[in-house]
Amino acid sequence: MFIKNIVNLTPHEINFFMGEEKKISVQPSGTVARAKTSRQAIGSIELDGIELPINKTEFGSVEGLPDPEHGTIFIVSAIVAKAVPDRDDIFIVDDAVRDNLGRIIGARAIARV
């Protein structure tokens, strides 16, 4: 697959590692692809004296996702990727790289959902 452009449609910088060394950083494009979210309260639980709502959450149509462009792939959240399974230009980050405190600081690959 010939790729000339990677567009980051998340709000975060994405760092790609080869082994332990950071090789590529992809800055946010300024556009964030998001799936519309609807919530319906379906109950609650009590936790340490506090009533915590339980919602049923559903994800719908995607906003902020450009049309396909030849030679371009788009990196999005897993929720957005699952909402557009027919798009072969949509990817998520994969194989997380963590720091010594367990925080995600990058990825070693991209993946299709």
mmCIF file of C-alpha atoms in Angstrom:
data_model
loop_
_atom_site.group_PDB
_atom_site.id
_atom_site.type_symbol
_atom_site.label_atom_id
_atom_site.label_comp_id
_atom_site.label_asym_id
_atom_site.label_seq_id
_atom_site.Cartn_x
_atom_site.Cartn_y
_atom_site.Cartn_z
ATOM 1 C CA MET A 1 0.000 0.000 0.000
ATOM 2 C CA PHE A 2 1.504 3.326 -1.062
ATOM 3 C CA ILE A 3 0.831 5.997 1.538
ATOM 4 C CA LYS A 4 1.899 9.590 1.083
ATOM 5 C CA ASN A 5 -0.090 11.106 3.940
ATOM 6 C CA ILE A 6 -1.252 10.125 7.431
ATOM 7 C CA VAL A 7 -3.994 12.326 8.911
ATOM 8 C CA ASN A 8 -4.460 12.165 12.669
ATOM 9 C CA LEU A 9 -8.162 12.703 13.408
ATOM 10 C CA THR A 10 -7.700 12.330 17.184
ATOM 11 C CA PRO A 11 -7.056 15.206 19.605
ATOM 12 C CA HIS A 12 -3.658 13.763 20.629
ATOM 13 C CA GLU A 13 -0.187 13.609 19.146
ATOM 14 C CA ILE A 14 0.616 10.043 18.077
ATOM 15 C CA ASN A 15 4.160 8.746 18.576
ATOM 16 C CA PHE A 16 5.275 5.655 16.692
ATOM 17 C CA PHE A 17 8.145 3.578 18.035
ATOM 18 C CA MET A 18 10.440 1.116 16.310
ATOM 19 C CA GLY A 19 11.729 -0.995 19.169
ATOM 20 C CA GLU A 20 12.374 1.331 22.101
ATOM 21 C CA GLU A 21 13.139 4.404 19.996
ATOM 22 C CA LYS A 22 10.557 6.980 18.880
ATOM 23 C CA LYS A 23 10.728 7.362 15.116
ATOM 24 C CA ILE A 24 7.657 9.277 13.939
ATOM 25 C CA SER A 25 5.283 11.769 15.551
ATOM 26 C CA VAL A 26 1.976 12.579 13.868
ATOM 27 C CA GLN A 27 0.386 15.776 15.107
ATOM 28 C CA PRO A 28 -3.402 16.195 15.407
ATOM 29 C CA SER A 29 -4.882 17.577 12.194
ATOM 30 C CA GLY A 30 -7.182 19.984 14.031
ATOM 31 C CA THR A 31 -10.225 17.954 13.023
ATOM 32 C CA VAL A 32 -11.459 15.245 15.373
ATOM 33 C CA ALA A 33 -13.615 12.436 14.001
ATOM 34 C CA ARG A 34 -16.270 11.463 16.535
ATOM 35 C CA ALA A 35 -19.233 9.115 16.611
ATOM 36 C CA LYS A 36 -22.476 10.679 17.780
ATOM 37 C CA THR A 37 -23.335 9.382 21.238
ATOM 38 C CA SER A 38 -26.725 8.816 22.817
ATOM 39 C CA ARG A 39 -27.267 7.738 26.410
ATOM 40 C CA GLN A 40 -30.284 6.332 28.144
ATOM 41 C CA ALA A 41 -30.445 5.876 31.923
ATOM 42 C CA ILE A 42 -31.276 2.243 32.679
ATOM 43 C CA GLY A 43 -30.677 2.093 36.419
ATOM 44 C CA SER A 44 -28.178 2.838 39.138
ATOM 45 C CA ILE A 45 -25.982 1.243 41.764
ATOM 46 C CA GLU A 46 -24.995 2.458 45.201
ATOM 47 C CA LEU A 47 -21.280 2.861 45.731
ATOM 48 C CA ASP A 48 -19.959 4.095 49.088
ATOM 49 C CA GLY A 49 -23.234 5.869 49.803
ATOM 50 C CA ILE A 50 -23.414 7.524 46.386
ATOM 51 C CA GLU A 51 -25.924 6.604 43.711
ATOM 52 C CA LEU A 52 -24.018 5.986 40.477
ATOM 53 C CA PRO A 53 -26.134 6.016 37.303
ATOM 54 C CA ILE A 54 -25.968 3.147 34.816
ATOM 55 C CA ASN A 55 -26.445 4.240 31.213
ATOM 56 C CA LYS A 56 -26.919 2.385 27.985
ATOM 57 C CA THR A 57 -24.661 4.124 25.480
ATOM 58 C CA GLU A 58 -25.050 3.831 21.738
ATOM 59 C CA PHE A 59 -22.786 5.239 19.050
ATOM 60 C CA GLY A 60 -24.189 6.470 15.770
ATOM 61 C CA SER A 61 -23.064 8.346 12.705
ATOM 62 C CA VAL A 62 -19.577 9.797 12.453
ATOM 63 C CA GLU A 63 -18.792 13.512 12.292
ATOM 64 C CA GLY A 64 -15.509 15.032 11.153
ATOM 65 C CA LEU A 65 -14.419 12.178 8.891
ATOM 66 C CA PRO A 66 -13.192 13.392 5.489
ATOM 67 C CA ASP A 67 -13.969 11.586 2.266
ATOM 68 C CA PRO A 68 -11.329 9.081 1.124
ATOM 69 C CA GLU A 69 -8.230 10.589 -0.518
ATOM 70 C CA HIS A 70 -5.855 8.608 -2.727
ATOM 71 C CA GLY A 71 -2.644 7.812 -0.838
ATOM 72 C CA THR A 72 -4.006 9.033 2.503
ATOM 73 C CA ILE A 73 -4.906 7.073 5.619
ATOM 74 C CA PHE A 74 -6.783 8.422 8.619
ATOM 75 C CA ILE A 75 -6.060 7.507 12.236
ATOM 76 C CA VAL A 76 -9.165 7.607 14.418
ATOM 77 C CA SER A 77 -10.507 6.227 17.697
ATOM 78 C CA ALA A 78 -11.622 2.597 17.861
ATOM 79 C CA ILE A 79 -15.250 3.722 18.237
ATOM 80 C CA VAL A 80 -15.088 5.727 15.006
ATOM 81 C CA ALA A 81 -13.286 2.893 13.181
ATOM 82 C CA LYS A 82 -15.992 0.418 14.237
ATOM 83 C CA ALA A 83 -18.665 2.794 12.904
ATOM 84 C CA VAL A 84 -17.183 2.768 9.361
ATOM 85 C CA PRO A 85 -16.166 -0.860 8.703
ATOM 86 C CA ASP A 86 -16.397 -0.408 4.924
ATOM 87 C CA ARG A 87 -13.590 2.193 4.804
ATOM 88 C CA ASP A 88 -10.178 0.658 4.036
ATOM 89 C CA ASP A 89 -8.388 3.959 4.751
ATOM 90 C CA ILE A 90 -9.341 4.059 8.442
ATOM 91 C CA PHE A 91 -6.889 2.846 11.103
ATOM 92 C CA ILE A 92 -6.363 2.885 14.863
ATOM 93 C CA VAL A 93 -3.081 2.813 16.769
ATOM 94 C CA ASP A 94 -1.979 -0.642 17.925
ATOM 95 C CA ASP A 95 0.641 -2.341 20.109
ATOM 96 C CA ALA A 96 0.891 0.331 22.802
ATOM 97 C CA VAL A 97 4.229 1.524 24.181
ATOM 98 C CA ARG A 98 4.134 2.390 27.883
ATOM 99 C CA ASP A 99 6.467 4.339 30.134
ATOM 100 C CA ASN A 100 7.787 2.999 33.448
ATOM 101 C CA LEU A 101 4.566 4.139 35.189
ATOM 102 C CA GLY A 102 2.362 2.233 32.738
ATOM 103 C CA ARG A 103 1.117 5.296 30.848
ATOM 104 C CA ILE A 104 0.696 4.953 27.091
ATOM 105 C CA ILE A 105 3.277 7.097 25.306
ATOM 106 C CA GLY A 106 2.971 5.716 21.786
ATOM 107 C CA ALA A 107 2.402 2.712 19.567
ATOM 108 C CA ARG A 108 4.398 0.325 17.412
ATOM 109 C CA ALA A 109 1.781 -0.222 14.702
ATOM 110 C CA ILE A 110 -1.550 0.703 13.216
ATOM 111 C CA ALA A 111 -4.499 -1.662 12.815
ATOM 112 C CA ARG A 112 -7.839 -2.056 11.118
ATOM 113 C CA VAL A 113 -10.838 -2.868 13.249
#
